[in-house]
């Protein structure tokens, strides 16, 4: 058995590295401590397990608590999705329109902007055509998202996608 580390029976503390076992023992031993020494120290070896395959660009690997396996203990692993990147506060007009186009929403966004009446519509069309950047907290973005049937999370995703264009 290949040992990942050691587990303290009394406290459940894990991992305890071989070097710490050497220091606690105050005795010399080879690559593995003798069973008698582990008994004296109240430690159990934890069998090493090969980590599962995962994509590090989308997930992270963490070691979990060891689990009982027959008469011993076995190492465990957890693969979890990485959190999404933060939502950018603003993106350029080009980035925003490209993200909308890539998502299939640009024509509907142009139509929604064109349909806004009065002074608010004039202001929206000027901003849509001439603003250098669109801020995520701009009320026009929220209104446009609502017109397109997009949730706040979907708008956040569009801003994230726009930021990498």
Coordinates of N, CA and C in Angstrom, one line a residue, residues 1-110:
X1 N 0.9 -1.2 0.0 CA 0.0 0.0 0.0 C 0.9 1.2 0.0
X2 N 0.6 2.2 -0.9 CA 1.2 3.5 -0.8 C 0.5 4.4 0.1
X3 N 1.2 5.0 1.0 CA 0.6 5.8 2.1 C 0.6 7.3 1.6
X4 N -0.6 7.9 1.7 CA -0.7 9.3 1.4 C -0.2 10.2 2.5
X5 N -0.7 9.8 3.7 CA -0.4 10.5 5.0 C -0.9 9.6 6.1
X6 N -1.0 10.2 7.3 CA -1.5 9.5 8.4 C -2.6 10.3 9.1
X7 N -3.5 9.5 9.8 CA -4.6 10.1 10.4 C -4.6 9.8 11.9
X8 N -4.8 10.8 12.7 CA -4.8 10.6 14.2 C -6.1 10.0 14.6
X9 N -6.1 8.9 15.3 CA -7.3 8.2 15.7 C -8.1 9.0 16.7
X10 N -7.5 9.6 17.6 CA -8.2 10.3 18.7 C -8.9 11.6 18.2
X11 N -8.2 12.4 17.4 CA -8.8 13.7 17.0 C -9.4 13.6 15.6
X12 N -9.0 12.6 14.8 CA -9.4 12.6 13.4 C -8.6 13.5 12.5
X13 N -7.6 14.2 13.1 CA -6.7 15.1 12.3 C -6.1 14.4 11.1
X14 N -6.1 15.1 10.0 CA -5.5 14.6 8.8 C -5.2 15.7 7.9
X15 N -4.2 15.8 7.1 CA -3.1 14.8 7.0 C -2.0 15.1 8.0
X16 N -1.4 14.0 8.4 CA -0.2 14.1 9.3 C 0.9 13.5 8.4
X17 N 1.9 14.4 8.0 CA 2.9 14.0 7.1 C 3.9 13.1 7.8
X18 N 4.6 12.3 7.0 CA 5.7 11.4 7.5 C 6.7 12.2 8.4
X19 N 7.1 13.4 8.0 CA 8.1 14.1 8.7 C 7.6 14.4 10.1
X20 N 6.3 14.7 10.3 CA 5.7 14.9 11.6 C 5.7 13.7 12.4
X21 N 5.5 12.5 11.8 CA 5.5 11.2 12.5 C 7.0 11.0 13.0
X22 N 8.0 11.3 12.1 CA 9.4 11.2 12.5 C 9.7 12.0 13.8
X23 N 9.2 13.3 13.7 CA 9.5 14.2 14.9 C 8.8 13.7 16.1
X24 N 7.5 13.3 16.0 CA 6.8 12.8 17.2 C 7.4 11.5 17.8
X25 N 8.0 10.7 16.9 CA 8.5 9.4 17.3 C 9.8 9.5 18.1
X26 N 10.6 10.5 17.6 CA 11.9 10.6 18.2 C 12.8 9.4 18.0
X27 N 12.5 8.7 16.9 CA 13.2 7.4 16.6 C 13.5 7.4 15.1
X28 N 14.5 6.7 14.8 CA 14.8 6.5 13.3 C 14.1 5.3 12.8
X29 N 13.6 5.5 11.5 CA 13.0 4.4 10.8 C 13.1 4.7 9.3
X30 N 12.9 3.7 8.5 CA 13.0 3.9 7.0 C 11.9 4.7 6.4
X31 N 11.4 4.2 5.2 CA 10.4 5.0 4.5 C 9.0 4.9 5.2
X32 N 8.8 3.9 5.9 CA 7.5 3.7 6.6 C 7.7 3.4 8.1
X33 N 7.0 4.1 9.0 CA 7.1 3.8 10.4 C 6.6 2.4 10.7
X34 N 7.2 1.7 11.7 CA 6.8 0.4 12.0 C 5.4 0.4 12.6
X35 N 4.6 -0.6 12.4 CA 3.2 -0.7 12.9 C 3.2 -0.4 14.4
X36 N 4.1 -1.0 15.2 CA 4.1 -0.8 16.6 C 4.2 0.7 17.0
X37 N 5.0 1.5 16.2 CA 5.2 2.9 16.4 C 3.9 3.6 16.1
X38 N 3.2 3.3 15.0 CA 1.9 3.9 14.7 C 0.9 3.6 15.8
X39 N 0.9 2.4 16.3 CA 0.0 2.0 17.4 C 0.3 2.9 18.6
X40 N 1.5 3.1 18.9 CA 1.9 3.9 20.1 C 1.5 5.3 19.9
X41 N 1.6 5.9 18.7 CA 1.3 7.3 18.4 C -0.2 7.5 18.2
X42 N -0.9 6.3 18.0 CA -2.4 6.4 17.7 C -2.7 6.9 16.3
X43 N -1.8 6.5 15.4 CA -2.0 6.9 14.0 C -2.4 5.8 13.1
X44 N -3.2 6.1 12.1 CA -3.5 5.1 11.0 C -3.0 5.6 9.7
X45 N -2.4 4.7 8.9 CA -2.0 5.1 7.5 C -3.2 5.2 6.7
X46 N -3.1 6.2 5.8 CA -4.2 6.4 4.8 C -3.7 6.1 3.4
X47 N -4.4 5.1 2.8 CA -3.9 4.6 1.5 C -4.1 5.7 0.4
X48 N -3.0 5.9 -0.3 CA -3.1 6.9 -1.4 C -4.0 6.4 -2.6
X49 N -4.8 7.3 -3.1 CA -5.6 7.0 -4.3 C -5.3 7.9 -5.4
X50 N -5.2 7.5 -6.6 CA -4.9 8.3 -7.7 C -6.1 9.3 -7.9
X51 N -5.7 10.6 -8.0 CA -6.8 11.6 -8.2 C -7.5 11.4 -9.5
X52 N -8.8 11.8 -9.6 CA -9.5 11.6 -10.8 C -9.1 12.6 -11.9
X53 N -9.4 12.3 -13.1 CA -9.0 13.2 -14.2 C -10.0 14.4 -14.1
X54 N -9.5 15.6 -14.5 CA -10.4 16.8 -14.5 C -9.8 17.8 -15.4
X55 N -10.6 18.8 -15.8 CA -10.1 19.9 -16.6 C -9.7 21.1 -15.7
X56 N -8.5 21.4 -15.5 CA -8.1 22.5 -14.5 C -8.5 23.9 -15.0
X57 N -9.0 24.0 -16.3 CA -9.5 25.3 -16.7 C -10.9 25.6 -16.2
X58 N -11.6 24.5 -15.9 CA -13.0 24.7 -15.5 C -13.3 24.1 -14.1
X59 N -12.4 23.3 -13.6 CA -12.6 22.7 -12.3 C -11.4 22.7 -11.4
X60 N -11.5 22.4 -10.1 CA -10.4 22.3 -9.2 C -10.5 21.0 -8.5
X61 N -9.3 20.5 -8.1 CA -9.2 19.3 -7.4 C -8.8 19.5 -6.0
X62 N -9.5 19.0 -5.0 CA -9.1 19.1 -3.6 C -9.2 17.7 -2.9
X63 N -8.3 17.6 -2.0 CA -8.3 16.3 -1.2 C -9.4 16.4 -0.2
X64 N -10.2 15.3 -0.1 CA -11.2 15.3 0.9 C -10.7 14.6 2.2
X65 N -11.6 14.4 3.1 CA -11.3 13.6 4.3 C -11.2 12.1 3.9
X66 N -10.3 11.4 4.6 CA -10.2 10.0 4.3 C -11.5 9.2 4.7
X67 N -11.7 8.1 4.1 CA -12.9 7.3 4.4 C -12.4 5.9 4.8
X68 N -13.3 5.3 5.7 CA -13.0 3.9 6.1 C -13.1 3.0 4.9
X69 N -12.1 2.1 4.7 CA -12.1 1.1 3.7 C -11.6 -0.2 4.2
X70 N -12.5 -1.1 4.5 CA -12.2 -2.3 5.2 C -11.6 -2.1 6.6
X71 N -10.4 -2.5 6.8 CA -9.8 -2.3 8.1 C -8.9 -1.1 8.2
X72 N -8.9 -0.3 7.1 CA -8.0 0.9 7.0 C -8.7 2.1 6.6
X73 N -7.9 3.0 6.1 CA -8.4 4.3 5.6 C -7.9 4.6 4.2
X74 N -8.8 5.3 3.4 CA -8.4 5.5 2.0 C -8.6 7.0 1.7
X75 N -7.7 7.6 1.0 CA -7.7 9.0 0.6 C -8.9 9.2 -0.4
X76 N -9.5 10.4 -0.3 CA -10.6 10.8 -1.2 C -10.2 12.1 -1.9
X77 N -10.9 12.3 -3.1 CA -10.7 13.5 -3.8 C -12.1 14.1 -4.2
X78 N -12.1 15.4 -4.4 CA -13.3 16.1 -4.9 C -13.0 17.0 -6.0
X79 N -13.8 16.9 -7.1 CA -13.6 17.8 -8.2 C -14.8 18.7 -8.2
X80 N -14.5 20.0 -8.2 CA -15.6 21.0 -8.1 C -15.4 22.1 -9.2
X81 N -16.5 22.6 -9.7 CA -16.4 23.6 -10.7 C -15.8 24.9 -10.1
X82 N -15.0 25.5 -10.9 CA -14.4 26.8 -10.5 C -15.6 27.9 -10.6
X83 N -15.5 28.8 -9.7 CA -16.5 29.9 -9.7 C -16.4 30.7 -11.0
X84 N -17.5 31.3 -11.4 CA -17.3 32.1 -12.6 C -16.5 33.3 -12.4
X85 N -15.8 33.9 -13.4 CA -15.0 35.1 -13.2 C -15.9 36.2 -12.8
X86 N -15.4 37.3 -12.1 CA -16.2 38.4 -11.8 C -16.8 39.0 -13.0
X87 N -18.0 39.7 -12.8 CA -18.6 40.4 -13.9 C -17.9 41.7 -14.1
X88 N -17.5 42.0 -15.3 CA -16.8 43.3 -15.5 C -17.8 44.5 -15.3
X89 N -17.3 45.6 -14.7 CA -18.1 46.7 -14.5 C -18.5 47.3 -15.8
X90 N -17.7 47.2 -16.9 CA -18.0 47.8 -18.1 C -17.3 47.1 -19.2
X91 N -17.9 47.2 -20.4 CA -17.2 46.6 -21.6 C -17.4 47.6 -22.7
X92 N -16.6 47.5 -23.8 CA -16.7 48.5 -24.9 C -17.9 48.2 -25.7
X93 N -18.4 49.2 -26.4 CA -19.6 49.1 -27.2 C -19.3 48.0 -28.2
X94 N -18.2 47.9 -28.8 CA -17.9 46.8 -29.8 C -18.0 45.4 -29.1
X95 N -17.4 45.3 -27.9 CA -17.4 44.0 -27.2 C -18.9 43.7 -26.9
X96 N -19.7 44.6 -26.4 CA -21.1 44.3 -26.1 C -21.9 43.9 -27.3
X97 N -21.7 44.6 -28.4 CA -22.5 44.2 -29.6 C -22.0 42.9 -30.2
X98 N -20.7 42.6 -30.1 CA -20.2 41.3 -30.6 C -20.8 40.2 -29.7
X99 N -20.8 40.4 -28.4 CA -21.3 39.4 -27.5 C -22.8 39.1 -27.8
X100 N -23.6 40.2 -28.0 CA -25.0 40.1 -28.3 C -25.1 39.3 -29.7
X101 N -24.3 39.7 -30.6 CA -24.4 39.0 -31.9 C -24.0 37.5 -31.8
X102 N -23.0 37.2 -31.0 CA -22.6 35.8 -30.8 C -23.7 35.0 -30.2
X103 N -24.5 35.7 -29.3 CA -25.6 35.0 -28.6 C -26.9 35.0 -29.4
X104 N -26.9 35.7 -30.5 CA -28.1 35.7 -31.3 C -29.1 36.7 -30.9
X105 N -28.6 37.8 -30.2 CA -29.6 38.8 -29.6 C -29.4 40.2 -30.3
X106 N -28.4 40.3 -31.2 CA -28.2 41.7 -31.6 C -29.3 42.3 -32.4
X107 N -29.9 41.6 -33.3 CA -31.1 42.1 -34.1 C -32.2 42.5 -33.1
X108 N -32.5 41.7 -32.1 CA -33.6 42.0 -31.2 C -33.2 43.2 -30.3
X109 N -31.9 43.4 -30.0 CA -31.5 44.5 -29.2 C -31.6 45.8 -30.0
X110 N -31.2 45.7 -31.3 CA -31.3 46.9 -32.1 C -32.8 47.3 -32.3

